[in-house]
Amino acid sequence: MALKYISTRGTAPALNFEDVMLTGLATDGGLYVPEACPKISEQGFKAMQGKSYVDVAHRVIFPFVEGSIDDGTLHGLLKDTYAQFHDEEIAPIVSLDENLSVMELFHGPTLAFKDFALQFLGRMFDYSLSKRGQKITVVGATSGDTGSAAIEACRDRDCVEIFILHPKGRVSDVQRRQMTTVTSPNVHNIAIEGSFDDCQDMVKSMFNDQKFRQEINMSAINSINWARICAQVAYYVYAWVQMMDKVDRISFVVPTGNFGNIYAGYVAQSMGVPMDKLIVATNKNDILHRFFQTGKMEATTVEPTLSPSMDIQISSNFERLLFDLYGRDGAAVVKTMDHFRQNGPFEMDDETMTRLHVLFDSARLNDEETSKVIKTVHEKMGYLSDPHTAVGLGAALQYREKHPETAHLVTLATADPSKFPDAVEKASGVFPELPSFLSDLHQREEKYDVLPNDLNKVMAYIRQNMKQSSAA
Ligand SMILES: *Cc1c(COP(=O)(O)O)cnc(C)c1O
């Protein structure tokens, strides 16, 4: 039976998986969620023991896509997706002590956990589009990490053309080179003479220009896409399957920005993973931590930190959790979200917060604390972590101090330390080298064009370059 997806704002039409994946945002401005969450029984988890990551992911993802893609095709796409990873276990779990582990999610081609979902999404897009005889153009802005993961996911895909805008001179060398050394003809890097916000504003304007949007069949592969969420549910289940013989329950600590990763943990819990706590770990940009502590959602300005991929003010995936908290009442979500956009802060009642705290907790670390965690975890536990992972590890250690009886804590390691070598070296004294498959990154040839901060020029560039590559 094919699962239907409904919008968190209640009025967009229900769609199947494939249409949800290709649409992204619902027409009423909401996010799509499954009408009912598929379940896995204890027997079901037991049956996955000893299975490969691909087999577990297949078992977890299939109920979400049934009706849109057949069993064998899904397995083939997953096999191809995770063949790009540089660790046989795909998501190895490293034990730090008897009740603290890290699950390493950074063995993909761009060294961050986003590869888990984007490598899958790129292949799913290509599969669906070629079946339909369609092509899309992905246009995105990046301050670093997402751009390279999206480019790696879309490179050499026949049905996808990708344009990524980055602010010239304002992304790190490693980040820029991870994007600009991909020389596939369907990949177009543009360095904008402006800031990240300028880049993002241009992408938004292009999306709002209906004529242009249709002309190029423009699409986004941002983190609200359900296909990304369901790919991420798989590693929570995988962790539980590894642990289930040793512990009764499990807790996860998740370095959080857009709330996509931790929301996937919530879905895993809804599917049946016996979770004690899901802990939101934030840096100084702590809107979510403040919300979980006080019940008040209030945006402030974004400040740069050592963990840039978590420098986010409004976490778009939070709306999916809100929908469940409101008893799946789309009208109530609309009311809150409209209020939040127009008038600012909203507050949750105590009863709802009590329900929320059964599963969720939160912690915050500033840069100084983050550096200290990198140093002490390296010295005391022999584990070198990147600044994002360190925020999670710090949150785990804080939580354990307050709750010594806690279930086994698994911290998600979201990036390889070598992606942020300067911060890691400064904190620990150890310079993390890039893995061998990227060791020649600084010698590879770069390909990108520099454009002024001018919307019309960027649109003309996109039109021009699309024509050239479809003629080729
Ligand atoms: C994107 C990212 C995060 C934040 O994940 P969300 O799903 O946005 O909450 C954390 N760490 C790293 C390294 C990332 O790239």
XYZ file of C-alpha atoms and ligand atoms in Angstrom:
487
model
C 0.000 0.000 0.000
C 1.401 3.333 -1.029
C 1.853 5.793 1.805
C 0.267 9.217 1.325
C 1.950 12.421 2.432
C 0.068 15.393 3.870
C 1.116 19.006 4.422
C 1.797 20.410 7.893
C -0.425 23.357 6.924
C -3.385 21.191 6.095
C -4.590 22.465 2.715
C -2.167 21.278 -0.018
C -3.200 18.058 -1.792
C -1.979 14.733 -0.404
C 0.762 13.302 -2.640
C 2.747 10.107 -3.043
C 6.469 9.859 -2.252
C 7.739 10.645 -5.721
C 5.678 13.817 -6.093
C 6.668 14.930 -2.602
C 10.320 14.418 -3.462
C 10.106 16.401 -6.706
C 7.926 19.159 -5.208
C 9.849 19.921 -2.002
C 7.735 22.543 -0.274
C 3.939 22.026 -0.300
C 1.823 24.554 -2.227
C 0.302 25.864 1.038
C 3.807 26.675 2.320
C 3.881 23.615 4.574
C 6.178 20.597 4.719
C 5.103 17.112 3.735
C 4.936 14.324 6.335
C 3.612 10.758 6.007
C -0.056 10.364 6.865
C 0.867 7.494 9.202
C 4.302 6.444 10.404
C 5.397 2.915 9.374
C 6.330 0.713 12.357
C 9.071 -1.823 13.004
C 8.452 -4.514 15.639
C 11.056 -5.949 17.991
C 11.195 -8.986 15.711
C 11.735 -6.631 12.810
C 14.764 -5.072 14.516
C 16.089 -8.536 15.441
C 15.838 -9.623 11.815
C 18.159 -6.739 10.864
C 20.968 -7.836 13.188
C 24.103 -8.679 11.261
C 22.740 -7.042 8.105
C 24.759 -4.504 6.126
C 24.039 -0.779 6.292
C 22.471 -0.937 2.825
C 20.126 -3.768 3.835
C 19.037 -1.950 7.003
C 18.492 1.297 5.072
C 16.463 -0.614 2.507
C 14.215 -2.130 5.190
C 13.731 1.284 6.853
C 13.172 3.352 3.699
C 11.032 0.993 1.626
C 7.712 1.596 3.464
C 8.165 5.343 2.852
C 8.641 4.985 -0.908
C 6.400 1.997 -1.664
C 4.237 2.644 -4.696
C 6.724 5.133 -6.159
C 9.735 2.886 -6.552
C 10.024 -0.873 -6.486
C 11.906 -2.927 -3.978
C 14.782 -4.001 -6.217
C 15.352 -0.553 -7.718
C 15.504 1.016 -4.265
C 18.045 -1.559 -3.148
C 20.162 -0.876 -6.235
C 20.092 2.884 -5.663
C 21.037 2.468 -2.002
C 23.864 0.126 -2.891
C 25.207 2.635 -5.379
C 24.739 5.519 -2.881
C 26.726 3.957 -0.061
C 29.376 2.506 -2.372
C 30.635 6.122 -2.487
C 31.518 5.966 1.219
C 35.057 5.382 2.406
C 34.396 3.140 5.392
C 33.136 -0.400 4.965
C 30.738 -0.015 7.849
C 29.323 3.222 6.353
C 28.305 4.507 9.816
C 30.815 2.998 12.270
C 30.134 3.323 15.986
C 33.162 4.131 18.144
C 32.871 3.476 21.870
C 34.384 6.205 24.071
C 33.486 4.631 27.410
C 30.882 2.219 28.780
C 27.902 4.470 28.179
C 29.092 6.959 25.577
C 29.690 6.318 21.874
C 29.965 8.301 18.687
C 28.434 7.236 15.411
C 30.622 8.559 12.597
C 28.503 9.944 9.794
C 31.331 11.616 7.898
C 32.758 8.905 5.664
C 30.952 10.136 2.551
C 32.594 11.991 -0.356
C 32.404 15.467 1.252
C 33.233 14.413 4.824
C 29.952 15.500 6.431
C 26.741 13.685 7.332
C 24.802 15.490 4.600
C 26.186 12.952 2.113
C 23.944 10.265 3.656
C 20.843 12.040 2.428
C 22.108 14.011 -0.580
C 23.891 11.140 -2.307
C 20.610 9.228 -2.061
C 18.471 12.172 -3.167
C 20.646 12.863 -6.234
C 20.170 9.272 -7.392
C 16.457 9.236 -6.620
C 15.995 12.481 -8.564
C 17.827 11.106 -11.552
C 15.826 7.872 -11.467
C 12.434 9.623 -11.314
C 13.278 12.330 -13.827
C 14.638 9.983 -16.451
C 11.522 7.811 -16.065
C 9.425 10.927 -16.709
C 11.712 12.300 -19.411
C 12.247 15.523 -17.444
C 15.233 17.652 -16.499
C 15.616 19.996 -13.554
C 17.948 22.804 -12.625
C 19.077 22.945 -9.029
C 20.049 26.433 -7.895
C 21.416 26.916 -4.397
C 23.419 29.270 -2.219
C 26.003 27.983 0.209
C 28.147 29.274 3.020
C 30.251 26.123 2.697
C 29.078 22.598 3.541
C 25.772 22.139 1.762
C 27.118 23.298 -1.588
C 29.810 20.654 -1.812
C 27.462 17.872 -0.675
C 24.872 18.942 -3.267
C 27.466 19.167 -6.038
C 28.865 15.719 -5.246
C 25.313 14.367 -5.248
C 24.383 15.890 -8.620
C 27.645 15.595 -10.580
C 27.344 13.559 -13.778
C 23.585 13.021 -13.291
C 21.961 13.201 -16.721
C 18.728 14.886 -15.646
C 20.133 17.482 -13.280
C 21.938 20.746 -13.959
C 23.337 22.381 -10.800
C 24.348 25.995 -10.120
C 25.837 26.827 -6.713
C 26.455 30.398 -5.607
C 29.067 31.049 -2.936
C 30.283 34.382 -1.544
C 33.662 35.088 -3.164
C 36.556 34.841 -0.716
C 34.297 34.024 2.224
C 34.320 30.241 2.284
C 37.306 28.248 3.489
C 39.868 26.883 0.999
C 38.827 23.285 1.615
C 35.168 24.138 1.215
C 35.691 26.103 -2.011
C 37.933 23.466 -3.527
C 35.483 20.677 -2.666
C 33.032 22.509 -4.929
C 35.169 24.043 -7.637
C 37.368 21.049 -8.427
C 34.326 19.094 -9.627
C 34.622 19.696 -13.351
C 31.587 17.716 -14.586
C 29.808 19.643 -17.360
C 26.503 19.788 -15.427
C 28.148 21.483 -12.402
C 28.407 25.282 -12.358
C 30.117 27.150 -9.531
C 29.584 30.873 -9.251
C 31.563 33.080 -6.878
C 29.438 36.127 -6.145
C 31.061 39.425 -5.258
C 28.953 39.733 -2.124
C 27.981 38.022 1.122
C 26.228 34.708 1.776
C 23.000 36.641 2.392
C 23.349 38.266 -1.044
C 23.667 34.796 -2.592
C 20.660 33.502 -0.692
C 18.558 36.550 -1.595
C 19.299 35.986 -5.275
C 18.217 32.354 -5.078
C 14.998 33.398 -3.326
C 14.296 36.036 -5.989
C 14.783 33.457 -8.740
C 12.357 31.104 -6.987
C 9.797 33.895 -6.737
C 10.152 34.725 -10.427
C 7.563 32.233 -11.715
C 8.503 32.746 -15.357
C 12.205 32.093 -14.797
C 11.436 29.241 -12.420
C 9.355 27.459 -15.054
C 11.731 28.299 -17.883
C 14.617 26.446 -16.240
C 12.465 23.949 -14.263
C 14.100 25.157 -11.090
C 14.323 22.976 -8.024
C 15.887 22.921 -4.575
C 17.380 20.033 -2.696
C 17.250 21.686 0.696
C 16.815 19.914 3.981
C 13.024 20.070 4.044
C 12.840 17.373 1.348
C 11.255 14.234 2.820
C 13.585 11.986 0.828
C 16.472 13.469 2.801
C 14.717 12.882 6.111
C 13.902 9.242 5.434
C 17.474 8.474 4.358
C 18.602 9.821 7.741
C 16.164 7.683 9.732
C 18.148 4.643 8.610
C 21.268 5.320 10.695
C 19.290 5.724 13.918
C 17.782 2.292 13.308
C 21.207 0.916 12.360
C 22.637 2.173 15.678
C 19.802 0.546 17.639
C 20.228 -2.768 15.835
C 23.936 -2.800 16.824
C 23.137 -1.980 20.448
C 19.930 -3.870 21.166
C 21.569 -6.937 22.664
C 23.491 -4.833 25.150
C 21.021 -2.159 26.306
C 17.258 -1.707 26.851
C 17.080 1.810 25.481
C 19.282 4.281 23.689
C 19.715 8.074 23.679
C 21.043 10.222 20.861
C 22.790 13.576 21.032
C 22.531 15.542 17.794
C 24.500 18.667 16.781
C 21.573 20.663 15.436
C 20.998 23.481 12.965
C 17.989 23.111 10.706
C 16.462 20.351 12.873
C 16.580 17.872 9.962
C 18.919 15.334 11.504
C 17.273 15.259 14.910
C 13.804 15.185 13.364
C 14.878 11.970 11.593
C 15.701 10.638 15.076
C 12.194 11.492 16.186
C 10.819 9.549 13.197
C 13.000 6.559 14.148
C 11.503 6.716 17.629
C 7.999 6.870 16.152
C 8.833 3.780 14.077
C 9.694 1.867 17.237
C 13.318 2.477 18.273
C 13.201 2.461 22.115
C 14.641 5.871 22.837
C 15.245 7.380 26.206
C 16.260 10.891 25.134
C 16.926 12.886 22.000
C 19.218 15.732 22.943
C 19.404 18.867 20.814
C 22.941 20.285 20.944
C 23.356 23.885 19.769
C 26.186 26.382 19.574
C 25.818 30.038 20.590
C 22.985 30.325 18.043
C 20.722 28.742 20.590
C 17.137 29.470 19.550
C 16.267 25.780 19.907
C 18.002 25.356 23.254
C 16.155 28.378 24.633
C 12.896 26.974 23.283
C 13.395 23.560 24.879
C 14.310 25.191 28.184
C 11.623 27.891 28.342
C 8.888 27.033 25.832
C 9.458 30.359 24.059
C 10.569 30.426 20.413
C 12.313 33.721 19.820
C 14.722 34.516 16.987
C 17.801 36.677 17.479
C 20.606 37.548 15.057
C 22.891 34.794 13.745
C 26.485 34.998 14.891
C 29.404 33.146 13.306
C 30.872 30.284 15.388
C 33.422 27.478 15.057
C 30.556 25.224 13.925
C 29.238 27.183 10.906
C 26.796 24.539 9.691
C 24.792 25.102 12.854
C 24.709 28.902 12.559
C 21.011 29.041 11.871
C 18.264 31.195 13.216
C 15.067 29.511 12.123
C 15.054 25.726 11.908
C 12.681 24.885 9.087
C 12.122 21.222 9.978
C 10.839 22.177 13.414
C 7.449 22.736 11.782
C 7.101 18.981 11.342
C 7.408 18.414 15.087
C 5.049 21.304 15.753
C 2.423 19.613 13.559
C 2.521 16.525 15.799
C 2.527 18.604 18.994
C -0.683 20.278 17.783
C -2.360 16.921 17.228
C -1.780 17.243 13.448
C -3.964 20.328 13.234
C -2.725 22.201 10.131
C -4.752 25.318 10.937
C -3.018 25.621 14.312
C 0.394 25.351 12.586
C -0.570 28.122 10.137
C -1.637 30.342 13.021
C 1.636 29.869 14.904
C 3.876 30.196 11.850
C 2.080 33.341 10.643
C 2.358 34.837 14.096
C 6.064 33.950 14.241
C 6.759 35.597 10.844
C 4.708 38.719 11.489
C 4.853 39.417 15.229
C 7.823 37.422 16.469
C 8.076 35.085 19.461
C 5.515 32.419 20.285
C 5.122 30.426 23.453
C 4.078 26.815 24.075
C 1.829 25.949 26.977
C 3.202 23.951 29.916
C 1.217 20.840 29.115
C 2.751 20.627 25.624
C 6.245 21.270 26.968
C 5.796 18.464 29.496
C 4.876 16.084 26.669
C 7.848 17.298 24.649
C 10.284 16.738 27.515
C 9.410 13.057 27.733
C 11.684 12.614 24.717
C 13.592 15.859 24.110
C 16.219 17.715 26.062
C 18.813 20.287 24.996
C 22.185 21.872 25.712
C 24.263 24.757 24.362
C 28.014 25.271 24.048
C 29.808 28.473 23.111
C 33.049 28.450 21.088
C 35.286 28.441 24.134
C 33.473 25.431 25.597
C 33.551 23.703 22.212
C 37.346 24.078 21.943
C 37.712 22.779 25.473
C 35.682 19.677 24.588
C 37.849 19.026 21.497
C 40.923 19.209 23.744
C 39.675 17.167 26.719
C 37.935 14.452 24.689
C 41.134 14.077 22.678
C 43.334 13.939 25.776
C 41.126 11.779 27.996
C 39.368 9.537 25.480
C 41.778 9.603 22.549
C 39.103 10.834 20.151
C 39.591 13.813 17.846
C 36.334 15.584 16.989
C 35.397 18.396 14.646
C 33.719 21.493 16.195
C 30.154 20.343 15.299
C 30.672 16.914 16.822
C 32.331 18.542 19.830
C 29.171 20.548 20.506
C 27.351 17.202 20.637
C 29.973 15.568 22.829
C 29.908 18.518 25.222
C 26.115 18.256 25.417
C 26.399 14.509 26.101
C 28.885 15.050 28.930
C 26.739 17.803 30.470
C 23.650 15.622 30.276
C 25.384 12.654 31.847
C 26.566 14.749 34.742
C 23.001 15.827 35.480
C 21.479 12.387 34.809
C 23.949 9.700 35.867
C 21.309 6.987 35.298
C 20.937 7.860 31.613
C 20.628 5.243 28.881
C 23.593 4.668 26.559
C 24.346 7.968 24.788
C 25.234 7.949 21.119
C 26.576 11.281 19.829
C 26.298 11.766 16.106
C 29.644 12.813 14.601
C 28.527 15.060 11.751
C 31.827 16.113 10.157
C 35.392 14.867 9.791
C 37.875 16.958 11.827
C 39.943 17.562 8.674
C 37.131 19.706 7.289
C 37.846 22.247 10.022
C 41.602 21.831 10.482
C 42.348 25.268 11.922
C 39.800 25.118 14.742
C 40.785 21.540 15.567
C 44.517 22.291 15.587
C 44.050 25.379 17.698
C 42.059 23.447 20.298
C 44.006 20.188 20.393
C 47.456 20.879 18.973
C 46.840 18.172 16.356
C 46.500 19.036 12.673
C 43.949 16.664 11.127
C 45.067 15.630 7.624
C 42.539 15.171 4.826
C 41.847 11.501 4.030
C 43.859 10.034 1.142
C 41.070 10.338 -1.446
C 41.180 14.112 -0.946
C 44.886 14.517 -0.222
C 45.518 16.120 -3.638
C 42.580 18.541 -3.231
C 44.920 21.520 -3.074
C 46.608 20.536 -6.345
C 43.432 19.917 -8.342
C 42.356 22.367 -11.009
C 39.491 24.672 -10.077
C 36.643 25.744 -12.339
C 34.356 28.638 -11.419
C 33.206 31.986 -12.649
C 33.091 35.236 -10.719
C 29.951 37.339 -11.129
C 28.923 40.691 -9.648
C 26.186 40.864 -7.032
C 23.589 41.480 -9.741
C 20.494 39.294 -10.091
C 19.991 39.899 -13.811
C 23.572 38.995 -14.653
C 23.319 35.767 -12.647
C 20.039 34.814 -14.332
C 21.534 35.510 -17.755
C 24.530 33.350 -16.845
C 22.273 30.455 -15.848
C 20.267 30.695 -19.096
C 23.442 30.857 -21.152
C 25.186 27.930 -19.485
C 22.126 25.705 -19.551
C 21.833 26.130 -23.280
C 25.460 25.282 -23.802
C 25.337 22.075 -21.839
C 22.074 20.857 -23.388
C 23.580 21.478 -26.821
C 26.646 19.465 -25.877
C 24.171 20.547 8.385
C 25.067 20.199 9.522
C 24.589 20.140 10.862
C 23.160 20.499 11.235
O 22.227 19.530 10.834
P 20.679 19.877 10.714
O 20.058 18.713 10.057
O 20.598 21.131 9.886
O 20.167 20.102 12.108
C 25.470 19.746 11.850
N 26.776 19.457 11.576
C 27.271 19.514 10.312
C 28.705 19.197 10.085
C 26.435 19.879 9.239
O 26.950 19.931 7.984
